[in-house]
Amino acid sequence: IDLDVEGSPDLCRNFLKLAKSRYYSASLIYNVQANRFCQCGDPTGTGNGGACIYGVIESTKRGVSEENLQSRFLQSRGRLLTPTELKEKGRVVATEINFIKDTVGSQFLITVAEGQGNALDGYNTLGGHDNHRPLSLGQVTEDSDGVLDKINTAYCDTEGRPYADIRINRALVLHDPFTDPDGMDQVLKDRG
């Protein structure tokens, strides 16, 4: 994934630091909407969990669950996808929990198809929510094994939950232009 560091620096910093801390290791792809997107990044696999890196740091420092911390979320600030980008395959988008503003944590979408009526085309009104703004995290640039196509054709229940166990094995950070936030050393030590 090439991240949109210039357009969404805070969101990309969060994503990189979570990946660096192995937050996404063995993370479940728990929602696949055919010809639209897959959803991942929630350690609970429900779509209601996860935290931003600051919530993870505070949770580590205090030895408490991330779920009830004030620092669990980031503000929803970043570059909005253009109408053309909404129709592209491989777009990576920060998501808010239940379409509530300023609840960006660890969850994200990856579009799995392209074209009119696919990917995130019309996404601002998906599920009856007209207030969601797709915020750019970046774009998948390497998929020579056709992973996105395989995810797109996964057999799922009526809610989009795959019957197969599809996971992110590990997210590797090749380049990190951001300094680590205070407390990151302890998170890295605890998460190995």
Short mmCIF file of C-alpha atoms in Angstrom, two decimals:
data_model
loop_
_atom_site.label_atom_id
_atom_site.label_comp_id
_atom_site.label_asym_id
_atom_site.label_seq_id
_atom_site.Cartn_x
_atom_site.Cartn_y
_atom_site.Cartn_z
CA ILE A 1 0.00 0.00 0.00
CA ASP A 2 1.30 3.42 -0.93
CA LEU A 3 -0.04 5.76 1.72
CA ASP A 4 -1.49 9.21 1.04
CA VAL A 5 0.95 10.86 3.46
CA GLU A 6 0.53 14.34 1.98
CA GLY A 7 -3.26 14.28 1.78
CA SER A 8 -4.00 12.54 5.11
CA PRO A 9 -0.88 12.81 7.28
CA ASP A 10 -2.57 12.16 10.66
CA LEU A 11 -4.46 9.13 9.36
CA CYS A 12 -1.36 7.72 7.66
CA ARG A 13 0.76 8.24 10.76
CA ASN A 14 -1.85 6.32 12.75
CA PHE A 15 -1.96 3.51 10.19
CA LEU A 16 1.84 3.22 10.04
CA LYS A 17 2.29 3.21 13.81
CA LEU A 18 -0.43 0.56 14.23
CA ALA A 19 1.24 -1.57 11.56
CA LYS A 20 4.64 -1.04 13.18
CA SER A 21 3.22 -2.18 16.53
CA ARG A 22 1.86 -5.37 14.89
CA TYR A 23 -1.70 -4.30 15.64
CA TYR A 24 -2.83 -5.70 12.29
CA SER A 25 -1.03 -9.05 12.61
CA ALA A 26 -3.59 -11.87 12.20
CA SER A 27 -6.33 -9.24 11.80
CA LEU A 28 -9.57 -10.66 10.43
CA ILE A 29 -11.21 -9.44 7.23
CA TYR A 30 -14.68 -9.55 8.72
CA ASN A 31 -16.84 -7.79 6.14
CA VAL A 32 -16.80 -8.28 2.36
CA GLN A 33 -19.28 -6.39 0.23
CA ALA A 34 -18.98 -7.93 -3.23
CA ASN A 35 -17.75 -5.55 -5.92
CA ARG A 36 -17.37 -2.86 -3.28
CA PHE A 37 -14.90 -3.35 -0.42
CA CYS A 38 -13.55 -5.48 2.36
CA GLN A 39 -13.36 -4.18 5.92
CA CYS A 40 -10.57 -4.97 8.34
CA GLY A 41 -8.46 -3.58 11.16
CA ASP A 42 -10.82 -4.35 14.06
CA PRO A 43 -9.22 -6.77 16.54
CA THR A 44 -12.67 -7.86 17.72
CA GLY A 45 -13.84 -8.66 14.19
CA THR A 46 -17.20 -6.99 14.86
CA GLY A 47 -16.82 -3.59 13.22
CA ASN A 48 -17.13 -1.86 16.59
CA GLY A 49 -13.64 -2.36 18.00
CA GLY A 50 -10.16 -1.06 17.54
CA ALA A 51 -8.30 2.06 18.57
CA CYS A 52 -5.93 4.59 17.13
CA ILE A 53 -2.26 4.40 18.11
CA TYR A 54 -2.78 6.91 20.93
CA GLY A 55 -5.45 4.66 22.46
CA VAL A 56 -3.10 1.68 22.14
CA ILE A 57 -0.33 3.64 23.87
CA GLU A 58 -2.61 4.78 26.69
CA SER A 59 -4.01 1.26 27.07
CA THR A 60 -0.47 -0.12 27.33
CA LYS A 61 0.62 2.52 29.86
CA ARG A 62 -2.44 2.11 32.09
CA GLY A 63 -2.97 -1.61 31.61
CA VAL A 64 -6.63 -1.15 30.69
CA SER A 65 -8.82 -2.00 27.71
CA GLU A 66 -8.79 0.39 24.75
CA GLU A 67 -12.58 0.37 24.49
CA ASN A 68 -13.34 2.95 27.18
CA LEU A 69 -10.46 5.36 26.69
CA GLN A 70 -10.98 8.94 25.54
CA SER A 71 -7.90 8.63 23.34
CA ARG A 72 -9.37 5.67 21.43
CA PHE A 73 -10.20 7.73 18.34
CA LEU A 74 -8.70 10.31 16.01
CA GLN A 75 -10.54 13.22 14.45
CA SER A 76 -11.87 12.52 10.97
CA ARG A 77 -9.38 14.75 9.14
CA GLY A 78 -7.86 13.85 5.84
CA ARG A 79 -8.20 14.10 2.09
CA LEU A 80 -11.57 13.09 0.71
CA LEU A 81 -11.54 10.69 -2.21
CA THR A 82 -12.43 12.27 -5.53
CA PRO A 83 -15.43 10.99 -7.53
CA THR A 84 -13.01 9.13 -9.82
CA GLU A 85 -11.16 7.55 -6.87
CA LEU A 86 -14.47 6.35 -5.41
CA LYS A 87 -14.75 4.02 -8.43
CA GLU A 88 -11.20 2.63 -8.28
CA LYS A 89 -10.09 -0.79 -7.12
CA GLY A 90 -7.45 -0.92 -4.39
CA ARG A 91 -8.31 2.31 -2.60
CA VAL A 92 -7.59 2.18 1.13
CA VAL A 93 -9.97 4.27 3.23
CA ALA A 94 -10.09 5.17 6.92
CA THR A 95 -13.45 4.29 8.45
CA GLU A 96 -15.47 5.68 11.30
CA ILE A 97 -17.35 3.42 13.66
CA ASN A 98 -21.04 3.31 12.73
CA PHE A 99 -20.60 6.48 10.62
CA ILE A 100 -20.00 8.61 13.74
CA LYS A 101 -17.73 11.57 13.06
CA ASP A 102 -14.29 11.61 14.72
CA THR A 103 -14.23 7.88 15.50
CA VAL A 104 -11.28 6.88 13.32
CA GLY A 105 -9.37 4.14 15.09
CA SER A 106 -7.74 1.15 13.45
CA GLN A 107 -10.42 0.09 10.95
CA PHE A 108 -10.14 0.59 7.22
CA LEU A 109 -11.68 -0.47 3.92
CA ILE A 110 -9.97 -1.67 0.76
CA THR A 111 -11.98 -1.48 -2.44
CA VAL A 112 -12.11 -4.79 -4.33
CA ALA A 113 -13.63 -3.80 -7.68
CA GLU A 114 -13.83 -0.80 -9.97
CA GLY A 115 -16.31 1.09 -12.11
CA GLN A 116 -19.72 2.72 -11.95
CA GLY A 117 -21.74 1.37 -9.01
CA ASN A 118 -18.72 -0.54 -7.66
CA ALA A 119 -15.99 0.19 -5.12
CA LEU A 120 -17.13 3.26 -3.16
CA ASP A 121 -19.22 4.83 -5.91
CA GLY A 122 -22.32 6.00 -4.05
CA TYR A 123 -20.68 5.11 -0.73
CA ASN A 124 -21.80 8.31 0.95
CA THR A 125 -25.32 6.87 0.88
CA LEU A 126 -24.56 3.19 1.52
CA GLY A 127 -26.69 1.76 4.29
CA GLY A 128 -28.80 4.93 4.42
CA HIS A 129 -25.96 6.99 5.87
CA ASP A 130 -25.51 10.21 3.94
CA ASN A 131 -22.97 11.79 6.28
CA HIS A 132 -19.98 9.51 5.71
CA ARG A 133 -17.00 11.04 3.97
CA PRO A 134 -14.47 8.50 2.61
CA LEU A 135 -11.02 9.62 3.83
CA SER A 136 -8.00 8.54 1.84
CA LEU A 137 -5.33 6.37 3.42
CA GLY A 138 -3.71 5.29 0.16
CA GLN A 139 -3.83 2.74 -2.61
CA VAL A 140 -2.84 -0.89 -3.12
CA THR A 141 -0.01 -0.79 -5.65
CA GLU A 142 1.04 -4.45 -5.71
CA ASP A 143 -1.41 -7.31 -6.06
CA SER A 144 0.25 -9.71 -8.49
CA ASP A 145 -1.43 -12.72 -6.78
CA GLY A 146 -4.93 -11.30 -7.28
CA VAL A 147 -5.68 -11.16 -3.55
CA LEU A 148 -8.30 -8.43 -3.96
CA ASP A 149 -10.12 -10.51 -6.59
CA LYS A 150 -10.04 -13.54 -4.29
CA ILE A 151 -11.44 -11.51 -1.39
CA ASN A 152 -14.12 -10.07 -3.68
CA THR A 153 -15.35 -13.56 -4.58
CA ALA A 154 -15.26 -14.92 -1.02
CA TYR A 155 -18.36 -16.85 0.00
CA CYS A 156 -20.11 -14.77 2.67
CA ASP A 157 -23.26 -14.78 4.74
CA THR A 158 -26.03 -12.22 4.12
CA GLU A 159 -24.23 -9.65 6.30
CA GLY A 160 -20.98 -9.94 4.32
CA ARG A 161 -19.07 -12.02 6.86
CA PRO A 162 -16.85 -14.51 5.02
CA TYR A 163 -17.29 -18.17 5.88
CA ALA A 164 -13.55 -18.66 5.30
CA ASP A 165 -11.07 -17.29 7.80
CA ILE A 166 -9.42 -14.47 5.82
CA ARG A 167 -6.74 -12.53 7.68
CA ILE A 168 -3.92 -10.07 7.30
CA ASN A 169 -0.88 -12.17 8.10
CA ARG A 170 1.37 -9.24 8.93
CA ALA A 171 1.66 -5.61 7.88
CA LEU A 172 5.26 -4.64 7.20
CA VAL A 173 6.38 -1.03 7.23
CA LEU A 174 8.97 -0.35 4.53
CA HIS A 175 9.27 3.39 5.11
CA ASP A 176 8.02 5.51 7.99
CA PRO A 177 8.46 9.28 7.58
CA PHE A 178 6.94 10.03 11.01
CA THR A 179 8.55 10.14 14.42
CA ASP A 180 7.15 7.73 16.98
CA PRO A 181 4.74 9.23 19.54
CA ASP A 182 5.71 9.18 23.21
CA GLY A 183 5.05 5.74 24.68
CA MET A 184 5.56 3.86 21.40
CA ASP A 185 8.69 2.14 22.75
CA GLN A 186 6.65 0.37 25.43
CA VAL A 187 4.00 -0.71 22.90
CA LEU A 188 6.71 -2.15 20.64
CA LYS A 189 8.31 -3.95 23.59
CA ASP A 190 4.99 -5.41 24.76
CA ARG A 191 3.86 -6.47 21.29
CA GLY A 192 7.26 -7.92 20.31
#
